[in-house]
Coordinates of C-alpha atoms and ligand atoms in Angstrom, one line a residue:
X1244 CA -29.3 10.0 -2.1
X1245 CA -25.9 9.0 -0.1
X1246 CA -22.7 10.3 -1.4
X1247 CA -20.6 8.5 -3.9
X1248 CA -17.6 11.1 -3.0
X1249 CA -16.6 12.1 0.4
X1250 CA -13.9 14.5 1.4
X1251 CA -11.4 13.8 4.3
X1252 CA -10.3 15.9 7.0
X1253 CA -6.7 15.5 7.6
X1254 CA -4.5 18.1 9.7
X1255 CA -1.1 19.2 9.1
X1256 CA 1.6 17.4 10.0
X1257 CA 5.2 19.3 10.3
X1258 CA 8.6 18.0 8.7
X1259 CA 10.6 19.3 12.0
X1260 CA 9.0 15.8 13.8
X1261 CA 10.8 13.6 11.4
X1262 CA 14.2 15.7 11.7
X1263 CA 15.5 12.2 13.6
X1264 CA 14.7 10.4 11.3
X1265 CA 16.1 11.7 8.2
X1266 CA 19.5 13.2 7.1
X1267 CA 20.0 17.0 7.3
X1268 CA 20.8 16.9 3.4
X1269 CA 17.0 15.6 2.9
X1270 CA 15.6 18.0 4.8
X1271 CA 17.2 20.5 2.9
X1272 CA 16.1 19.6 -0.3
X1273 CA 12.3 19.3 0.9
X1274 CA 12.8 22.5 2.2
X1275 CA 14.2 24.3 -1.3
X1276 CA 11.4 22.4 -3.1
X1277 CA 8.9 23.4 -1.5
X1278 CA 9.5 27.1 -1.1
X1279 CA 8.2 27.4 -4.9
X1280 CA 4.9 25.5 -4.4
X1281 CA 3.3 27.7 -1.6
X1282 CA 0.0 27.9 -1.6
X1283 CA -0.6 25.4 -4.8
X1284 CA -3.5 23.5 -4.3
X1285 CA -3.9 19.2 -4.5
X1286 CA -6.6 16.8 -4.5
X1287 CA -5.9 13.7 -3.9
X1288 CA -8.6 10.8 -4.8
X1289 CA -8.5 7.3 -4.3
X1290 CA -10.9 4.8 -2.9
X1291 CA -10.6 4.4 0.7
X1292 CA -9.5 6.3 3.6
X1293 CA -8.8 3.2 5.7
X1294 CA -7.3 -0.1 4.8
X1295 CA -4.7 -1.5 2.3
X1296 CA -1.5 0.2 1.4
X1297 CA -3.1 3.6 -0.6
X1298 CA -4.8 4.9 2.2
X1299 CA -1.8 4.0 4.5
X1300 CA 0.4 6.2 2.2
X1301 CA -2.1 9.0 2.0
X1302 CA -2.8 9.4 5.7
X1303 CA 0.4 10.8 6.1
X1304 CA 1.6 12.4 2.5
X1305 CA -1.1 14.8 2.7
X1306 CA -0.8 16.5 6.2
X1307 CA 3.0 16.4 5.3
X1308 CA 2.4 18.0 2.0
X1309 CA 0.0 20.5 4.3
X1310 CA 2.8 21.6 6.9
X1311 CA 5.5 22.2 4.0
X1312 CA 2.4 25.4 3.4
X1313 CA 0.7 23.3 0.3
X1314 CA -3.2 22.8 0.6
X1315 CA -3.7 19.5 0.0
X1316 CA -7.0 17.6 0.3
X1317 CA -8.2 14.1 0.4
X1318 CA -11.3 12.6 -1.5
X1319 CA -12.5 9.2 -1.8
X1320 CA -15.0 7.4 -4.0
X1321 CA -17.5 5.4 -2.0
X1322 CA -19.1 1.6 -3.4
X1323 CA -22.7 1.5 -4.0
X1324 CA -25.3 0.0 -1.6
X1325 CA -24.8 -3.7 -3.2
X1326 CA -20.9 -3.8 -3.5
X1327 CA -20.6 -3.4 -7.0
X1328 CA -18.8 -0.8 -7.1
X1329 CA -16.0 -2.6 -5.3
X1330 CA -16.1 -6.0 -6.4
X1331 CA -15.8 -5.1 -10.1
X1332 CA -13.0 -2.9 -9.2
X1333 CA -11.3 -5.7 -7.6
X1334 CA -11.8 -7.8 -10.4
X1335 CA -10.3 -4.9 -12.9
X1336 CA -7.3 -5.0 -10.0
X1337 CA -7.1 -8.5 -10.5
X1338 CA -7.0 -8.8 -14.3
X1339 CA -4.4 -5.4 -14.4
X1340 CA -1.7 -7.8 -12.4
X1341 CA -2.1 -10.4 -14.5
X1342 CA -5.1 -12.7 -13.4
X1343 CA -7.2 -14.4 -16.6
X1344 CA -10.5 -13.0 -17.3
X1345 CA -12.7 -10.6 -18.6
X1346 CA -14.9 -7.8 -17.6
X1347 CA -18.6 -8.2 -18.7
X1348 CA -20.3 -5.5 -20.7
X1349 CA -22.8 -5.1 -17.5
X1350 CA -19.6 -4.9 -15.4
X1351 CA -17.5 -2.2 -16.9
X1352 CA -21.1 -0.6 -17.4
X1353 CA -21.7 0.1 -13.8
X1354 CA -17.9 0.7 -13.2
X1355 CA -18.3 3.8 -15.5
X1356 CA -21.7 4.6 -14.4
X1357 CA -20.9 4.9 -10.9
X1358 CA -18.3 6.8 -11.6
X1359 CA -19.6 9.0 -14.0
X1360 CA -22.4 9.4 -10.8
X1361 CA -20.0 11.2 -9.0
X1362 CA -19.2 13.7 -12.0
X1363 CA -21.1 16.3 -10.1
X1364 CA -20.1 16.2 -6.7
X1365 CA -16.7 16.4 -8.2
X1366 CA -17.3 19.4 -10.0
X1367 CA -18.8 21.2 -7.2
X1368 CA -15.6 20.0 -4.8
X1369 CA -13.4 21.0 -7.6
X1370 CA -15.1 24.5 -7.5
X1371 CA -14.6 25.0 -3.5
X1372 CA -11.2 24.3 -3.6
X1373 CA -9.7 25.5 -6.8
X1374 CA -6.9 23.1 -6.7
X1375 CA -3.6 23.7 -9.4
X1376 CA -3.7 19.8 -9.5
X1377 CA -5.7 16.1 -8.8
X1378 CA -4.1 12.8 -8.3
X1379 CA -6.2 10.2 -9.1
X1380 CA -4.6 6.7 -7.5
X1381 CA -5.5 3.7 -8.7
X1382 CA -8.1 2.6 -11.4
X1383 CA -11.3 2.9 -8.9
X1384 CA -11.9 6.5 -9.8
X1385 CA -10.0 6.6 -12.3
X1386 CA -13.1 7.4 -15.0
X1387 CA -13.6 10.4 -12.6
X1388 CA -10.5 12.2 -14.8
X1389 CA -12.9 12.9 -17.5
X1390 CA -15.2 15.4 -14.9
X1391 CA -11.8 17.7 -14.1
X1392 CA -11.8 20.8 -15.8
X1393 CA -9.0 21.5 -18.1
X1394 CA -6.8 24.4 -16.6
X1395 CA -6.5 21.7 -13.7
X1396 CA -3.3 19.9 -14.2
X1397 CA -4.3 16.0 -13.2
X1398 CA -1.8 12.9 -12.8
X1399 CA -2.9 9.6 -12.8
X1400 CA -1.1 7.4 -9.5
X1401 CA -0.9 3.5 -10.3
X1402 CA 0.5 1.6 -6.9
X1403 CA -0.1 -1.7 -8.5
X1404 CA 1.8 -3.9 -10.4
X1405 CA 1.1 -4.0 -13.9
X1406 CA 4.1 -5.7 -15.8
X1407 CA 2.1 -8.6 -17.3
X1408 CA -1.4 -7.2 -17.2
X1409 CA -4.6 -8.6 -18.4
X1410 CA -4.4 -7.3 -22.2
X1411 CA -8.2 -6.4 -22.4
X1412 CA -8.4 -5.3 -18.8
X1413 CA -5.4 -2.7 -19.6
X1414 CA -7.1 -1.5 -23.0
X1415 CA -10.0 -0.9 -21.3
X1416 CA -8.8 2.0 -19.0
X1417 CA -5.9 3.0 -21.1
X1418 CA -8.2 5.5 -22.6
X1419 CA -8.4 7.4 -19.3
X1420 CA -5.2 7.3 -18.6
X1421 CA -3.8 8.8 -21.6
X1422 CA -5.8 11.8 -20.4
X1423 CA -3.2 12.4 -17.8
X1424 CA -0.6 15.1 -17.9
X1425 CA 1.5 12.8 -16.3
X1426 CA 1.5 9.4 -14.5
X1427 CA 3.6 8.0 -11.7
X1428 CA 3.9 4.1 -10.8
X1429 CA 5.8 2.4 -7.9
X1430 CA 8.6 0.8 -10.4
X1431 CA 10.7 1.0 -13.5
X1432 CA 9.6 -2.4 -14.4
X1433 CA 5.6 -0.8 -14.3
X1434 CA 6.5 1.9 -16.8
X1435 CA 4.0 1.2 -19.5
X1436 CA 5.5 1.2 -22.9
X1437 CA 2.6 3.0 -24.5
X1438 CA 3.0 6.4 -22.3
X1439 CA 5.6 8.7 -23.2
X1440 CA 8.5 8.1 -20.8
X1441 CA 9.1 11.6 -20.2
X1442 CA 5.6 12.0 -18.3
X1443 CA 6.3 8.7 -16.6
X1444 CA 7.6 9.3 -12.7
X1445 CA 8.4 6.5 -10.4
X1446 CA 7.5 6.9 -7.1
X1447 CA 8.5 4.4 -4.0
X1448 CA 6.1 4.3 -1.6
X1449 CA 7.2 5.2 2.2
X1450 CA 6.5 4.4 5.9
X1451 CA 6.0 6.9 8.2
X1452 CA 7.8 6.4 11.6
X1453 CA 5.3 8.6 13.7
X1454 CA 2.9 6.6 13.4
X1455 CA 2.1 3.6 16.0
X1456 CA 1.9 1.3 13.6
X1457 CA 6.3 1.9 13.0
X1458 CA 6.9 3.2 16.0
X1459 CA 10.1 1.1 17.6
X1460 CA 8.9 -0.5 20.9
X1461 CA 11.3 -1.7 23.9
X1462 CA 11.7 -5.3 24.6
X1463 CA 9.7 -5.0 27.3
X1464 CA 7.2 -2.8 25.8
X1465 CA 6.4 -5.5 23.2
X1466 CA 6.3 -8.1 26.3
X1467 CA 3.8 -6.0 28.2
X1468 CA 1.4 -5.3 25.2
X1469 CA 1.7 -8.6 23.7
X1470 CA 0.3 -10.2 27.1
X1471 CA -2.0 -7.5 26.5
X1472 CA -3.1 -8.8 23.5
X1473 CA -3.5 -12.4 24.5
X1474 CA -0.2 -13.4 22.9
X1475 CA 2.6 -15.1 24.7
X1476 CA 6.0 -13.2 24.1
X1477 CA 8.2 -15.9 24.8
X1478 CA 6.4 -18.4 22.3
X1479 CA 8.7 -18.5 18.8
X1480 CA 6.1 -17.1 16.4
X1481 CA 6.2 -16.3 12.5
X1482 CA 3.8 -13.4 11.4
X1483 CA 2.2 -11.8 8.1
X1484 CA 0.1 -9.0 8.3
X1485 CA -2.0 -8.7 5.3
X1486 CA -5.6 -8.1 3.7
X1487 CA -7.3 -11.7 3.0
X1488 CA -6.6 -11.9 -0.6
X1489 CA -5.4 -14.4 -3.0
X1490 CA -2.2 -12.2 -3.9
X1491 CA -1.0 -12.3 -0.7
X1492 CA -0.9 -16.5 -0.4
X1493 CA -2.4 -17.0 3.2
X1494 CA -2.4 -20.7 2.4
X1495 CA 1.0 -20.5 1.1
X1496 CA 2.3 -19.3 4.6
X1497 CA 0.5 -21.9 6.4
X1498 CA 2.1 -24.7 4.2
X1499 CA 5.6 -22.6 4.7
X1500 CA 4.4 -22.9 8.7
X1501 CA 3.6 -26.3 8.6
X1502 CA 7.2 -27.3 6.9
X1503 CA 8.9 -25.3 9.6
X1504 CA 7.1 -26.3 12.8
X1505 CA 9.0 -29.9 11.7
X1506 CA 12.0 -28.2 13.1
X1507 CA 11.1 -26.0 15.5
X1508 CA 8.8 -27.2 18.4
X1509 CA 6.3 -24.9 19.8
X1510 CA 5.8 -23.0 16.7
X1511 CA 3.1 -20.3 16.0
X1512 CA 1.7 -18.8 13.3
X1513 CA 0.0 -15.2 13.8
X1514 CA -2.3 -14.2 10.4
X1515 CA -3.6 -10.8 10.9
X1516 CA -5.9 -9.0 8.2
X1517 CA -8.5 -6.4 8.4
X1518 CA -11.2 -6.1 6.2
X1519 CA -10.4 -2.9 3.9
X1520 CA -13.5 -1.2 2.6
X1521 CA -12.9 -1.7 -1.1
X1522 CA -12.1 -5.3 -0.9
X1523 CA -15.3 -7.3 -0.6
X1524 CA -13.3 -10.4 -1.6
X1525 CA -11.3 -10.6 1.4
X1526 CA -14.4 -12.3 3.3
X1527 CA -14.4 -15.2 0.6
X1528 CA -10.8 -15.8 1.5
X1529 CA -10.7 -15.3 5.2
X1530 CA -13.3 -18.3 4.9
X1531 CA -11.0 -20.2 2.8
X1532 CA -8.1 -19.6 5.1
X1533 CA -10.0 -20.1 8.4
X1534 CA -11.0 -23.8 6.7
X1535 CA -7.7 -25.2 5.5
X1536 CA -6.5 -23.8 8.8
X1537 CA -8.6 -25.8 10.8
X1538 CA -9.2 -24.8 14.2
X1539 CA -5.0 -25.6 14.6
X1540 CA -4.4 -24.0 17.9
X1541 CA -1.0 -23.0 17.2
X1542 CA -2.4 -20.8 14.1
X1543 CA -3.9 -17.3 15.2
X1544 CA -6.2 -15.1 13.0
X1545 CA -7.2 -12.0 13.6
X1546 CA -9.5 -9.7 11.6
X1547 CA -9.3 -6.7 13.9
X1548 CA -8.2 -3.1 12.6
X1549 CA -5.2 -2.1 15.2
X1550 CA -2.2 -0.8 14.3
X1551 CA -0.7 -1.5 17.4
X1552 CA -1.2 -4.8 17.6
X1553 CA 0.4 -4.7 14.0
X1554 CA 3.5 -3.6 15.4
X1555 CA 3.2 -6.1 18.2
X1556 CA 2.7 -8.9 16.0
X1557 CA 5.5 -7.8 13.5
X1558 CA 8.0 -6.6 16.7
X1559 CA 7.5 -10.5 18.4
X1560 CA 8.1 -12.1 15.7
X1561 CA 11.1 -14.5 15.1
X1562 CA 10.3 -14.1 11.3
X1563 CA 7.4 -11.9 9.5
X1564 CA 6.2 -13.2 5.9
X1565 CA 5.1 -11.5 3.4
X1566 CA 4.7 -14.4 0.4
X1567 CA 2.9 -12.5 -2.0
X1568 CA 2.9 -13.5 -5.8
X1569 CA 2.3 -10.3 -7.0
X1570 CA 2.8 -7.0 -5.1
X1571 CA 3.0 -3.4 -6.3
X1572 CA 5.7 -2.9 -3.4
X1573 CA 4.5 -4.3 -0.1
X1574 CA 4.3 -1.6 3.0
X1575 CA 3.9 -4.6 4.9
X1576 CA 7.8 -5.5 4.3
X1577 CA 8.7 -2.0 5.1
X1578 CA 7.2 -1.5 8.1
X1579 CA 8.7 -5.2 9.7
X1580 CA 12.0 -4.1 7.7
X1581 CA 11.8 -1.1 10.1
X1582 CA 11.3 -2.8 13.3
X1583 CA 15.2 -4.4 12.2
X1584 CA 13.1 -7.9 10.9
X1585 CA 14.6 -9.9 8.3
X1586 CA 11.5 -10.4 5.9
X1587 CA 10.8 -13.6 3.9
X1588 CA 9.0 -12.2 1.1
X1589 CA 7.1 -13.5 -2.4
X1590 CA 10.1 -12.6 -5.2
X1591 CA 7.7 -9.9 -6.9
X1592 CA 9.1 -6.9 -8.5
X1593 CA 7.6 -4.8 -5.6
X1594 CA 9.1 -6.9 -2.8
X1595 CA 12.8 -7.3 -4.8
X1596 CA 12.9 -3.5 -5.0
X1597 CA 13.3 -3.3 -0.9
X1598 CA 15.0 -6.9 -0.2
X1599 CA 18.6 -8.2 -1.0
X1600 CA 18.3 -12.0 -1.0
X1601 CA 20.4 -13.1 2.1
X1602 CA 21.3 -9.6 2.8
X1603 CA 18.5 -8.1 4.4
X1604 CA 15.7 -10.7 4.1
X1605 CA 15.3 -13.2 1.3
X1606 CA 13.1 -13.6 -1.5
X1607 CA 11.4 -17.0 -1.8
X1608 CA 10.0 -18.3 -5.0
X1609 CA 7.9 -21.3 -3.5
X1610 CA 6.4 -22.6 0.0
X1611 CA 9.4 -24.9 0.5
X1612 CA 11.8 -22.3 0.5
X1613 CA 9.8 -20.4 2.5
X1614 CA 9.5 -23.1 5.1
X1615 CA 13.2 -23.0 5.0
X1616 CA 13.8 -19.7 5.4
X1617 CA 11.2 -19.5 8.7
X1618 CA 14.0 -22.4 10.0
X1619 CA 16.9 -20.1 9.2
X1620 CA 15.4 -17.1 10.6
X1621 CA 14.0 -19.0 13.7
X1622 CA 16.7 -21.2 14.2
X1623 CA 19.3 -18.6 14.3
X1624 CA 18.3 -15.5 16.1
X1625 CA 21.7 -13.8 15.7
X1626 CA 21.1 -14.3 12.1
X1627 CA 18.0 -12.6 11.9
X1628 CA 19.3 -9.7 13.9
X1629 CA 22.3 -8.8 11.8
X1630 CA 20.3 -9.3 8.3
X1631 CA 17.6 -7.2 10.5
X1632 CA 19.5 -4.5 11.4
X1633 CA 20.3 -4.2 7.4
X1634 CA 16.9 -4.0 6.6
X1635 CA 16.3 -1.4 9.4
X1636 CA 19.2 0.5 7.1
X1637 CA 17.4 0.0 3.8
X1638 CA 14.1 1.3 5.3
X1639 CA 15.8 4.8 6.7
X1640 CA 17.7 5.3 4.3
X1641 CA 14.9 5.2 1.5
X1642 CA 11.9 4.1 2.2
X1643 CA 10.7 6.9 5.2
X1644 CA 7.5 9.4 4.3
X1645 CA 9.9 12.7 3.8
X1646 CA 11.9 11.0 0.8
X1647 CA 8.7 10.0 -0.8
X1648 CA 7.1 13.6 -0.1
X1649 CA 10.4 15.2 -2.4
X1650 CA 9.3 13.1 -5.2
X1651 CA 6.1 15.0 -5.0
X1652 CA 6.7 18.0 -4.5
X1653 CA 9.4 17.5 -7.8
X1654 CA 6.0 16.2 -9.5
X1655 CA 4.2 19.4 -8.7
X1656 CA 7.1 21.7 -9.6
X1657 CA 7.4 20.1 -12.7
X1658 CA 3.5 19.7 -13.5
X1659 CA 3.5 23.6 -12.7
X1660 CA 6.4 24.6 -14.5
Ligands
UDP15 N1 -2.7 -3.4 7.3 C1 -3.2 -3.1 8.6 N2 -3.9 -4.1 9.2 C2 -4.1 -5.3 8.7 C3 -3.6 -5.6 7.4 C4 -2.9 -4.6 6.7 O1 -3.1 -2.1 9.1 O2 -4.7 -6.2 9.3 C5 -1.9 -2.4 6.7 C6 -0.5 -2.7 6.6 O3 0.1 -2.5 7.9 C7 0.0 -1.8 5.5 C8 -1.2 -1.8 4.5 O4 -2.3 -2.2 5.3 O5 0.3 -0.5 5.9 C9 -1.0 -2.8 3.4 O6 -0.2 -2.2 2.4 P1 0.6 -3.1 1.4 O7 1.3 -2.2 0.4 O8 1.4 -4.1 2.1 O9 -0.6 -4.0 0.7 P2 -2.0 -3.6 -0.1 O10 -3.0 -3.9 1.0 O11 -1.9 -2.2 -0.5 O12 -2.0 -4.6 -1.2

């Protein structure tokens, strides 16, 4: 029988590489903190080692948390055979940020049974490693909490947004998740009212500048690889690089494009997504989006997993978009934040906690504002550089993998304590 859990090798990553990109005071305090949590072990699990903005977070928290001397491991929970798994998980997802629905009987019988599947081979990892504590993220293997021995300290990880969830869809895991010694979520406004506060941490997610996907290219660099890529650098484009999903309003932006292009002639819109593992919807709505698009030449989408043609794609840009309607915080803002773009994003609680409206970027609440906001951006390139240069600010001053790695080690101290 395959495996429904598989563990990850990751490496070790060391906190002297991001000394230039973080203050000295930081550094310290990852430093101090970590001293007392040498050699305490941490599984992490979540569903996906590739793909959306968990696994993006993970790749480099854990070999960060390895190099400050902690033994952290990675675990994920594979879908069954069919896609399940998966597309019940996205429909839990779903209802948890607010979408109308309900989960079958048959539905939240396989969700459990699946999990409950992998009871064993989480017992028997659990046994190899001895860790002091598990983080489960997000609700996809969630039920696994009830196979952790007690002794093991475990902490529930929520990255979504779940201010106006689906009633039933939230009673219907809150049972696990009152397990949890503690839980952490991306936002105040995602504290839920029914956990004790004083086990509730937030958490902002974080970029991580080493990677190539944020790593800050020349001019000329982003000419070269953007021929490279089949894209013209001196063509005014407008970008958003996300997963095919409903959330993240692919037809929105093209309506927002189609307003703009009025304005500006020559105008071209760039939709990049990859398919992430545990999203078996985004098919239905690359389809949808590949329809109402056309075959217009002047709109570009591309399916392809690279994480440099991300960065080329957000670096080229006269204006990235990011017009979700619900987001949990958006890495995708953070990472075109940090290549000094003034985003246009969705005003959701997750995109409002990184942009100042007309500061830094600006929130938009519909596709006409939007469309007006590409014009501004476009139209005014010494706009878009100052407001860009603020959100390059934002990004290193808060949003950079170190900061994020002190909030966990705090969590551990305190878990351990
Ligand atoms: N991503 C990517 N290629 C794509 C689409 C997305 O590498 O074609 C990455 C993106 O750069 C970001 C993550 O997937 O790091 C998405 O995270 P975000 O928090 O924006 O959204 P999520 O997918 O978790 O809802």
């Amino acid at each position: 029988m395959t495996k429904i859990l598989t563990e990850i090798k990751v490496g070790r990553n060391s906190l002297l590489k991001y000394e230039k990109f973080i203050k000295a005071d930081l550094r310290k305090k990852i430093l101090a903190e970590s001293e007392g949590l040498k050699g305490v072990s941490v599984v992490h699990i979540n569903s996906t080692a590739c793909g959306g903005g968990v696994a993006e977070l993970l790749q480099s928290q854990i070999p960060l948390e390895r190099g400050l001397g902690i033994d952290s491991h990675w675990v994920v929970i594979n879908g069954d055979k069919e896609d399940m798994f998966f597309t019940i998980t996205k429909k839990i997802h779903n209802l948890l940020q607010g979408e109308k629905g309900t989960l079958t009987e048959n539905e939240k019988k396989l969700y459990l049974r699946h999990n409950k599947r992998a009871f064993p081979e989480l017992k028997k990892i659990l046994k190899k490693i001895k860790p002091d504590i598990v983080v489960i993220h997000d609700p996809q293997p969630l039920p696994l909490v009830g196979a952790i021995p007690r002794g093991i300290k475990v902490v529930f990880r929520l990255h979504i947004d779940i201010s106006a969830p689906n009633a039933r869809a939230l009673n219907f895991i809150k049972p696990f998740i009152t397990e949890f010694n503690r839980i952490v979520v991306s936002n105040p406004l995602y504290r839920p009212e029914w956990f004790p506060k004083e086990k509730t941490d937030i958490i902002y997610p974080a970029i991580d500048p080493l990677l190539p996907k944020n790593k800050i290219l020349s001019r000329a660099a982003v000419r070269q690889l953007a021929k490279k890529y089949g894209i013209n650098p001196d063509d005014k484009i407008v970008s958003q690089v996300s997963r095919f999903d409903p959330w993240k309003d692919p037809v929105g932006v093209i309506k927002a494009f189609n307003i703009a292009r009025k304005k500006i002639a020559g105008l071209k819109l760039i939709l990049i997504g990859s398919v992430a593992d545990d999203d078996p919807e985004s098919k239905e709505i690359y389809a949808e989006v590949k329809d109402f698009s056309n075959g217009d030449p002047d709109i570009l989408l591309i399916t392809k997993k690279d994480n440099t043609l991300v960065n080329v794609i957000q670096s080229a840009s006269g204006a990235v978009l990011q017009k979700s309607l619900r987001e949990g915080f958006g890495l995708t803002v953070t990472e075109a934040m940090w290549k000094g773009k003034a985003v246009i994003g969705g005003d959701t609680i997750g995109i409002a906690s990184q942009i100042e409206d007309g500061k830094n970027g600006f929130l938009v609440s519909s596709i006409k504002r939007a469309g007006e906001a590409i014009i501004k951006l476009v139209g005014n390139p010494k706009l878009a550089k100052k407001m860009g240069a603020a959100a390059r600010k934002t990004v290193q001053e808060k949003f950079l993998t170190p900061a994020m790695v002190l909030e966990h080690l705090k969590l551990y101290s305190k878990l351990l304590k």
